């Protein structure tokens, strides 16, 4: 993207700030964030930062492209207050797209989730059957349904990106998220400080860990190609948490055993395994992950070495 006016909602957060800072090199970027999970400290001075909620009126949607990443982004956040979760994740999405449409913007790229695939040890394609077991998943499915409505009724391009387990490490923009940061960031920080990483259950659960730089490239390409529909952004590979701890020990030069605790998330809603099939995105744009997991682990640990 070059020379465009861009809005990133949730742009003070982890993924949003990485996207905003990358786009700001060649574009005019505005960030909207309500400060719940985001902070202006994450964005460069060249980015215009507006502290506002996506459920409010008068959003700065007079832009060429909207990247809608603002969300309550976990199971726990939604279970605390399902009504508030729906208001932010569903009403906030509809409100932002409506204002953008009124201002003449017809390209929207938004965050969905891979959680709706449930536990899958094989790569999950976009056309497989999905289920909704949590308020968080329901809110993201509602986004996808409303996106179909906007496309069919108003001919707007809306690309829903189903992220897998996005990571970067506390050396990036994850530290402010604390307990909501990706487990790799939390594990690495604990271990670098001589503490045991805390693993739910026996540590055999697996995740398709996707580096945030690959996610940012995917988001930008979806906008460049004005994609519509649903697309996975994942690597097609999965690692269990025990292996993650072993790799972090090797990179940090530590020898720390994990601490195992009972999983506080009910078994019937906990996603034990994830793995993404990115072939549809590759066919549409040529996108594929470029940062191997080994390289990603090295980058996470580099600030500590």
CSV table of C-alpha atoms in Angstrom, one decimal:
chain,number,residue,atom,x,y,z
A,1,UNK,CA,0.0,0.0,0.0
A,2,UNK,CA,1.3,3.4,-0.9
A,3,UNK,CA,-0.1,6.9,-0.6
A,4,UNK,CA,-3.4,5.9,1.0
A,5,UNK,CA,-5.4,7.2,3.9
A,6,UNK,CA,-5.9,4.2,6.3
A,7,UNK,CA,-7.8,3.7,9.5
A,8,UNK,CA,-6.7,1.0,12.0
A,9,UNK,CA,-9.2,0.3,14.8
A,10,UNK,CA,-7.6,-1.3,17.8
A,11,UNK,CA,-4.4,0.3,16.5
A,12,UNK,CA,-2.9,0.8,19.9
A,13,UNK,CA,-3.0,-2.9,20.6
A,14,UNK,CA,-0.5,-5.7,19.7
A,15,UNK,CA,-1.4,-6.6,16.1
A,16,UNK,CA,-3.0,-3.2,15.4
A,17,UNK,CA,0.1,-1.2,16.3
A,18,UNK,CA,2.4,-3.4,14.3
A,19,UNK,CA,0.1,-2.9,11.3
A,20,UNK,CA,-0.2,0.9,11.8
A,21,UNK,CA,3.6,1.4,12.2
A,22,UNK,CA,4.3,-0.7,9.1
A,23,UNK,CA,1.7,1.1,7.0
A,24,UNK,CA,2.8,4.6,8.2
A,25,UNK,CA,6.0,4.3,6.3
A,26,UNK,CA,4.2,4.9,3.0
A,27,UNK,CA,0.6,5.9,4.0
A,28,UNK,CA,-1.4,8.4,6.1
A,29,UNK,CA,-2.5,6.3,9.1
A,30,UNK,CA,-5.1,7.0,11.8
A,31,UNK,CA,-5.5,4.8,14.8
A,32,UNK,CA,-8.7,4.5,16.9
A,33,UNK,CA,-8.3,2.8,20.3
A,34,UNK,CA,-10.2,3.0,23.5
A,35,UNK,CA,-7.2,2.2,25.7
A,36,UNK,CA,-8.5,-1.1,27.1
A,37,UNK,CA,-5.9,-3.3,25.5
A,38,UNK,CA,-4.0,-0.6,23.5
A,39,UNK,CA,-1.7,2.3,24.3
A,40,UNK,CA,-0.4,5.2,22.3
A,41,UNK,CA,3.1,4.2,23.4
A,42,UNK,CA,2.9,1.3,20.9
A,43,UNK,CA,2.6,3.6,17.8
A,44,UNK,CA,5.1,5.8,16.0
A,45,UNK,CA,4.8,9.6,16.1
A,46,UNK,CA,3.8,9.6,12.4
A,47,UNK,CA,0.6,7.8,13.3
A,48,UNK,CA,-2.5,9.9,14.3
A,49,UNK,CA,-3.9,8.5,17.5
A,50,UNK,CA,-7.5,9.0,18.4
A,51,UNK,CA,-8.7,7.7,21.8
A,52,UNK,CA,-12.3,6.6,21.1
A,53,UNK,CA,-14.5,3.5,21.1
A,54,UNK,CA,-15.7,1.8,18.0
A,55,UNK,CA,-19.3,2.0,19.3
A,56,UNK,CA,-19.1,5.8,19.2
A,57,UNK,CA,-20.3,8.2,16.5
A,58,UNK,CA,-18.0,10.4,14.4
A,59,UNK,CA,-15.2,7.9,13.9
A,60,UNK,CA,-12.5,9.1,11.4
A,61,UNK,CA,-13.7,6.8,8.6
A,62,UNK,CA,-13.1,9.2,5.7
A,63,UNK,CA,-10.4,6.9,4.5
A,64,UNK,CA,-9.5,4.6,1.6
A,65,UNK,CA,-9.1,1.4,3.7
A,66,UNK,CA,-10.4,0.3,7.1
A,67,UNK,CA,-8.6,-2.4,9.1
A,68,UNK,CA,-11.0,-3.3,11.9
A,69,UNK,CA,-9.0,-5.1,14.6
A,70,UNK,CA,-10.7,-3.6,17.7
A,71,UNK,CA,-12.2,-6.3,19.8
A,72,UNK,CA,-12.4,-7.9,23.2
A,73,UNK,CA,-10.1,-10.7,22.1
A,74,UNK,CA,-10.4,-13.6,24.6
A,75,UNK,CA,-12.8,-16.1,26.1
A,76,UNK,CA,-12.3,-14.6,29.6
A,77,UNK,CA,-13.1,-11.1,28.5
A,78,UNK,CA,-16.4,-12.1,27.1
A,79,UNK,CA,-17.5,-14.4,29.9
A,80,UNK,CA,-17.0,-11.5,32.4
A,81,UNK,CA,-19.7,-9.6,30.5
A,82,UNK,CA,-21.2,-11.2,27.4
A,83,UNK,CA,-23.4,-8.2,26.6
A,84,UNK,CA,-20.4,-5.8,26.6
A,85,UNK,CA,-18.5,-8.3,24.5
A,86,UNK,CA,-21.2,-8.3,21.9
A,87,UNK,CA,-21.5,-4.6,22.0
A,88,UNK,CA,-17.8,-4.1,21.3
A,89,UNK,CA,-17.2,-7.0,18.9
A,90,UNK,CA,-20.5,-7.0,16.9
A,91,UNK,CA,-22.0,-3.5,17.3
A,92,UNK,CA,-18.6,-1.9,17.1
A,93,UNK,CA,-18.0,-3.8,13.8
A,94,UNK,CA,-21.3,-2.8,12.3
A,95,UNK,CA,-20.9,0.8,13.5
A,96,UNK,CA,-17.5,1.2,12.0
A,97,UNK,CA,-18.4,-0.3,8.6
A,98,UNK,CA,-21.6,1.8,8.4
A,99,UNK,CA,-19.7,5.0,9.0
A,100,UNK,CA,-17.0,4.0,6.6
A,101,UNK,CA,-19.6,3.2,3.9
A,102,UNK,CA,-21.3,6.5,4.5
A,103,UNK,CA,-17.9,8.2,4.0
A,104,UNK,CA,-17.3,6.4,0.7
A,105,UNK,CA,-14.9,3.7,1.8
A,106,UNK,CA,-15.5,0.3,0.2
A,107,UNK,CA,-12.5,-1.7,1.4
A,108,UNK,CA,-12.6,-3.3,4.8
A,109,UNK,CA,-10.2,-5.9,6.3
A,110,UNK,CA,-11.3,-7.2,9.7
A,111,UNK,CA,-10.2,-9.7,12.4
A,112,UNK,CA,-12.1,-12.9,12.8
A,113,UNK,CA,-10.7,-16.0,14.6
A,114,UNK,CA,-9.5,-19.5,14.1
A,115,UNK,CA,-11.1,-20.6,17.4
A,116,UNK,CA,-14.3,-21.5,15.6
A,117,UNK,CA,-12.6,-24.5,14.0
A,118,UNK,CA,-12.4,-26.1,17.4
A,119,UNK,CA,-9.6,-28.5,18.2
A,120,UNK,CA,-7.9,-29.6,15.0
A,121,UNK,CA,-4.6,-31.4,14.6
A,122,UNK,CA,-4.7,-31.2,10.8
A,123,UNK,CA,-4.7,-27.9,8.8
A,124,UNK,CA,-8.2,-26.4,8.9
A,125,UNK,CA,-9.5,-25.0,5.6
A,126,UNK,CA,-12.0,-22.1,5.5
A,127,UNK,CA,-14.8,-24.2,4.1
A,128,UNK,CA,-14.9,-26.8,6.9
A,129,UNK,CA,-17.8,-26.9,9.3
A,130,UNK,CA,-17.3,-24.6,12.3
A,131,UNK,CA,-18.9,-24.4,15.7
A,132,UNK,CA,-19.5,-21.7,18.3
A,133,UNK,CA,-18.9,-22.6,21.9
A,134,UNK,CA,-18.1,-19.2,23.5
A,135,UNK,CA,-19.3,-15.7,23.3
A,136,UNK,CA,-16.0,-14.6,21.8
A,137,UNK,CA,-16.5,-17.1,18.9
A,138,UNK,CA,-20.1,-16.1,18.5
A,139,UNK,CA,-19.1,-12.4,18.2
A,140,UNK,CA,-16.5,-13.2,15.4
A,141,UNK,CA,-19.0,-15.4,13.5
A,142,UNK,CA,-21.5,-12.5,13.7
A,143,UNK,CA,-18.9,-10.3,12.1
A,144,UNK,CA,-18.5,-12.7,9.2
A,145,UNK,CA,-22.3,-12.8,8.8
A,146,UNK,CA,-22.6,-9.0,8.8
A,147,UNK,CA,-19.7,-8.8,6.3
A,148,UNK,CA,-21.8,-10.9,3.9
A,149,UNK,CA,-24.7,-8.6,4.4
A,150,UNK,CA,-22.6,-5.5,3.7
A,151,UNK,CA,-21.1,-7.1,0.6
A,152,UNK,CA,-24.3,-8.4,-0.8
A,153,UNK,CA,-26.4,-5.3,-0.1
A,154,UNK,CA,-23.8,-2.5,-0.7
A,155,UNK,CA,-21.1,-4.2,-2.8
A,156,UNK,CA,-18.3,-3.5,-0.3
A,157,UNK,CA,-15.2,-5.7,-0.2
A,158,UNK,CA,-14.8,-7.2,3.3
A,159,UNK,CA,-12.0,-9.7,4.0
A,160,UNK,CA,-12.3,-11.6,7.3
A,161,UNK,CA,-9.0,-12.8,8.5
A,162,UNK,CA,-9.0,-15.9,10.7
A,163,UNK,CA,-5.8,-15.4,12.8
A,164,UNK,CA,-4.1,-18.3,14.4
A,165,UNK,CA,-1.9,-17.9,17.4
A,166,UNK,CA,-0.2,-14.6,16.7
A,167,UNK,CA,3.0,-13.8,18.7
A,168,UNK,CA,6.0,-11.4,18.8
A,169,UNK,CA,7.3,-11.3,22.4
A,170,UNK,CA,7.7,-8.6,25.0
A,171,UNK,CA,10.4,-7.1,22.9
A,172,UNK,CA,7.6,-6.0,20.5
A,173,UNK,CA,4.2,-4.7,21.5
A,174,UNK,CA,2.8,-7.5,23.7
A,175,UNK,CA,4.1,-6.6,27.1
A,176,UNK,CA,1.2,-4.2,27.9
A,177,UNK,CA,-1.3,-7.1,27.4
A,178,UNK,CA,0.0,-8.9,30.5
A,179,UNK,CA,-2.0,-12.1,31.1
A,180,UNK,CA,-3.6,-11.7,27.6
A,181,UNK,CA,-0.3,-11.8,25.7
A,182,UNK,CA,0.5,-14.8,23.7
A,183,UNK,CA,1.8,-17.7,25.7
A,184,UNK,CA,5.2,-17.5,24.0
A,185,UNK,CA,5.7,-14.0,25.2
A,186,UNK,CA,4.6,-15.0,28.8
A,187,UNK,CA,6.7,-18.2,28.8
A,188,UNK,CA,9.9,-16.4,27.5
A,189,UNK,CA,9.6,-13.5,30.0
A,190,UNK,CA,9.1,-15.9,33.0
A,191,UNK,CA,12.0,-18.1,32.0
A,192,UNK,CA,14.4,-15.2,31.3
A,193,UNK,CA,13.6,-14.1,34.8
A,194,UNK,CA,14.3,-17.5,36.3
A,195,UNK,CA,10.6,-18.4,36.8
A,196,UNK,CA,8.8,-21.5,35.6
A,197,UNK,CA,6.3,-21.0,32.8
A,198,UNK,CA,2.8,-22.1,33.8
A,199,UNK,CA,1.2,-24.7,31.5
A,200,UNK,CA,-2.4,-25.7,31.6
A,201,UNK,CA,-3.0,-29.4,31.9
A,202,UNK,CA,-0.1,-31.6,30.7
A,203,UNK,CA,1.4,-29.2,28.1
A,204,UNK,CA,0.5,-31.4,25.1
A,205,UNK,CA,-1.9,-28.8,23.6
A,206,UNK,CA,-0.7,-27.4,20.2
A,207,UNK,CA,-0.9,-24.1,18.5
A,208,UNK,CA,-0.2,-22.8,15.0
A,209,UNK,CA,2.1,-20.0,16.1
A,210,UNK,CA,2.2,-17.2,13.4
A,211,UNK,CA,4.6,-14.3,13.7
A,212,UNK,CA,3.0,-10.9,13.7
A,213,UNK,CA,5.1,-9.7,10.8
A,214,UNK,CA,3.5,-12.4,8.6
A,215,UNK,CA,0.1,-11.4,9.9
A,216,UNK,CA,0.7,-7.8,9.0
A,217,UNK,CA,1.8,-8.7,5.5
A,218,UNK,CA,-1.4,-10.8,5.1
A,219,UNK,CA,-3.6,-7.9,6.2
A,220,UNK,CA,-1.9,-5.5,3.8
A,221,UNK,CA,-2.2,-7.9,0.9
A,222,UNK,CA,-5.9,-8.5,1.6
A,223,UNK,CA,-6.4,-4.7,1.3
A,224,UNK,CA,-4.2,-4.3,-1.8
A,225,UNK,CA,-6.2,-7.0,-3.6
A,226,UNK,CA,-9.6,-5.9,-2.2
A,227,UNK,CA,-10.4,-9.4,-1.1
A,228,UNK,CA,-13.8,-10.4,0.0
A,229,UNK,CA,-14.7,-13.5,2.1
A,230,UNK,CA,-12.9,-15.5,4.7
A,231,UNK,CA,-9.1,-16.3,4.8
A,232,UNK,CA,-6.8,-18.1,7.2
A,233,UNK,CA,-3.6,-16.5,8.3
A,234,UNK,CA,-1.6,-19.4,9.8
A,235,UNK,CA,1.5,-21.5,9.0
A,236,UNK,CA,0.2,-25.0,8.6
A,237,UNK,CA,2.5,-26.2,11.4
A,238,UNK,CA,1.8,-26.7,15.1
A,239,UNK,CA,3.9,-27.0,18.2
A,240,UNK,CA,3.0,-28.3,21.6
A,241,UNK,CA,3.7,-26.2,24.7
A,242,UNK,CA,6.3,-28.6,26.0
A,243,UNK,CA,8.3,-28.2,22.8
A,244,UNK,CA,7.9,-24.4,23.1
A,245,UNK,CA,9.4,-24.5,26.6
A,246,UNK,CA,12.3,-26.7,25.3
A,247,UNK,CA,13.0,-24.4,22.5
A,248,UNK,CA,13.0,-21.3,24.7
A,249,UNK,CA,15.3,-23.0,27.2
A,250,UNK,CA,17.7,-23.7,24.3
A,251,UNK,CA,17.6,-20.2,23.0
A,252,UNK,CA,17.8,-18.5,26.4
A,253,UNK,CA,20.5,-20.8,27.7
A,254,UNK,CA,18.3,-21.8,30.7
A,255,UNK,CA,17.2,-25.1,32.1
A,256,UNK,CA,13.8,-24.4,33.7
A,257,UNK,CA,11.0,-26.9,34.1
A,258,UNK,CA,7.4,-25.8,33.6
A,259,UNK,CA,4.8,-25.7,36.3
A,260,UNK,CA,1.6,-27.6,35.5
A,261,UNK,CA,-1.8,-26.4,36.7
A,262,UNK,CA,-5.4,-27.4,36.2
A,263,UNK,CA,-6.9,-25.7,33.1
A,264,UNK,CA,-9.3,-23.0,34.3
A,265,UNK,CA,-11.1,-23.1,31.0
A,266,UNK,CA,-13.8,-25.8,30.8
A,267,UNK,CA,-12.8,-28.8,28.6
A,268,UNK,CA,-16.0,-28.4,26.4
A,269,UNK,CA,-14.9,-24.9,25.3
A,270,UNK,CA,-11.1,-25.2,25.5
A,271,UNK,CA,-9.4,-25.4,22.0
A,272,UNK,CA,-6.7,-28.0,22.6
A,273,UNK,CA,-5.1,-27.9,19.1
A,274,UNK,CA,-5.0,-25.5,16.2
A,275,UNK,CA,-3.5,-25.7,12.7
A,276,UNK,CA,-4.2,-23.5,9.7
A,277,UNK,CA,-4.5,-24.2,6.0
A,278,UNK,CA,-3.4,-21.0,4.3
A,279,UNK,CA,-3.8,-22.3,0.7
A,280,UNK,CA,-6.8,-20.0,-0.1
A,281,UNK,CA,-4.9,-16.9,0.9
A,282,UNK,CA,-1.8,-18.1,-1.0
A,283,UNK,CA,-3.9,-18.7,-4.1
A,284,UNK,CA,-5.5,-15.2,-3.9
A,285,UNK,CA,-2.4,-13.1,-3.1
A,286,UNK,CA,0.7,-15.3,-3.1
A,287,UNK,CA,0.9,-14.8,0.7
A,288,UNK,CA,2.8,-17.4,2.7
A,289,UNK,CA,4.5,-17.3,6.1
A,290,UNK,CA,8.1,-16.2,5.9
A,291,UNK,CA,9.3,-16.4,9.5
A,292,UNK,CA,10.0,-19.9,10.6
A,293,UNK,CA,9.1,-20.8,14.2
A,294,UNK,CA,12.8,-21.3,15.0
A,295,UNK,CA,13.5,-17.7,13.8
A,296,UNK,CA,10.5,-16.4,15.7
A,297,UNK,CA,11.7,-18.0,18.9
A,298,UNK,CA,15.1,-16.4,18.4
A,299,UNK,CA,13.5,-13.0,17.9
A,300,UNK,CA,11.4,-13.4,21.1
A,301,UNK,CA,14.4,-14.3,23.1
A,302,UNK,CA,16.9,-11.8,21.6
A,303,UNK,CA,16.1,-8.9,24.0
A,304,UNK,CA,17.0,-11.2,26.9
A,305,UNK,CA,20.4,-12.4,25.5
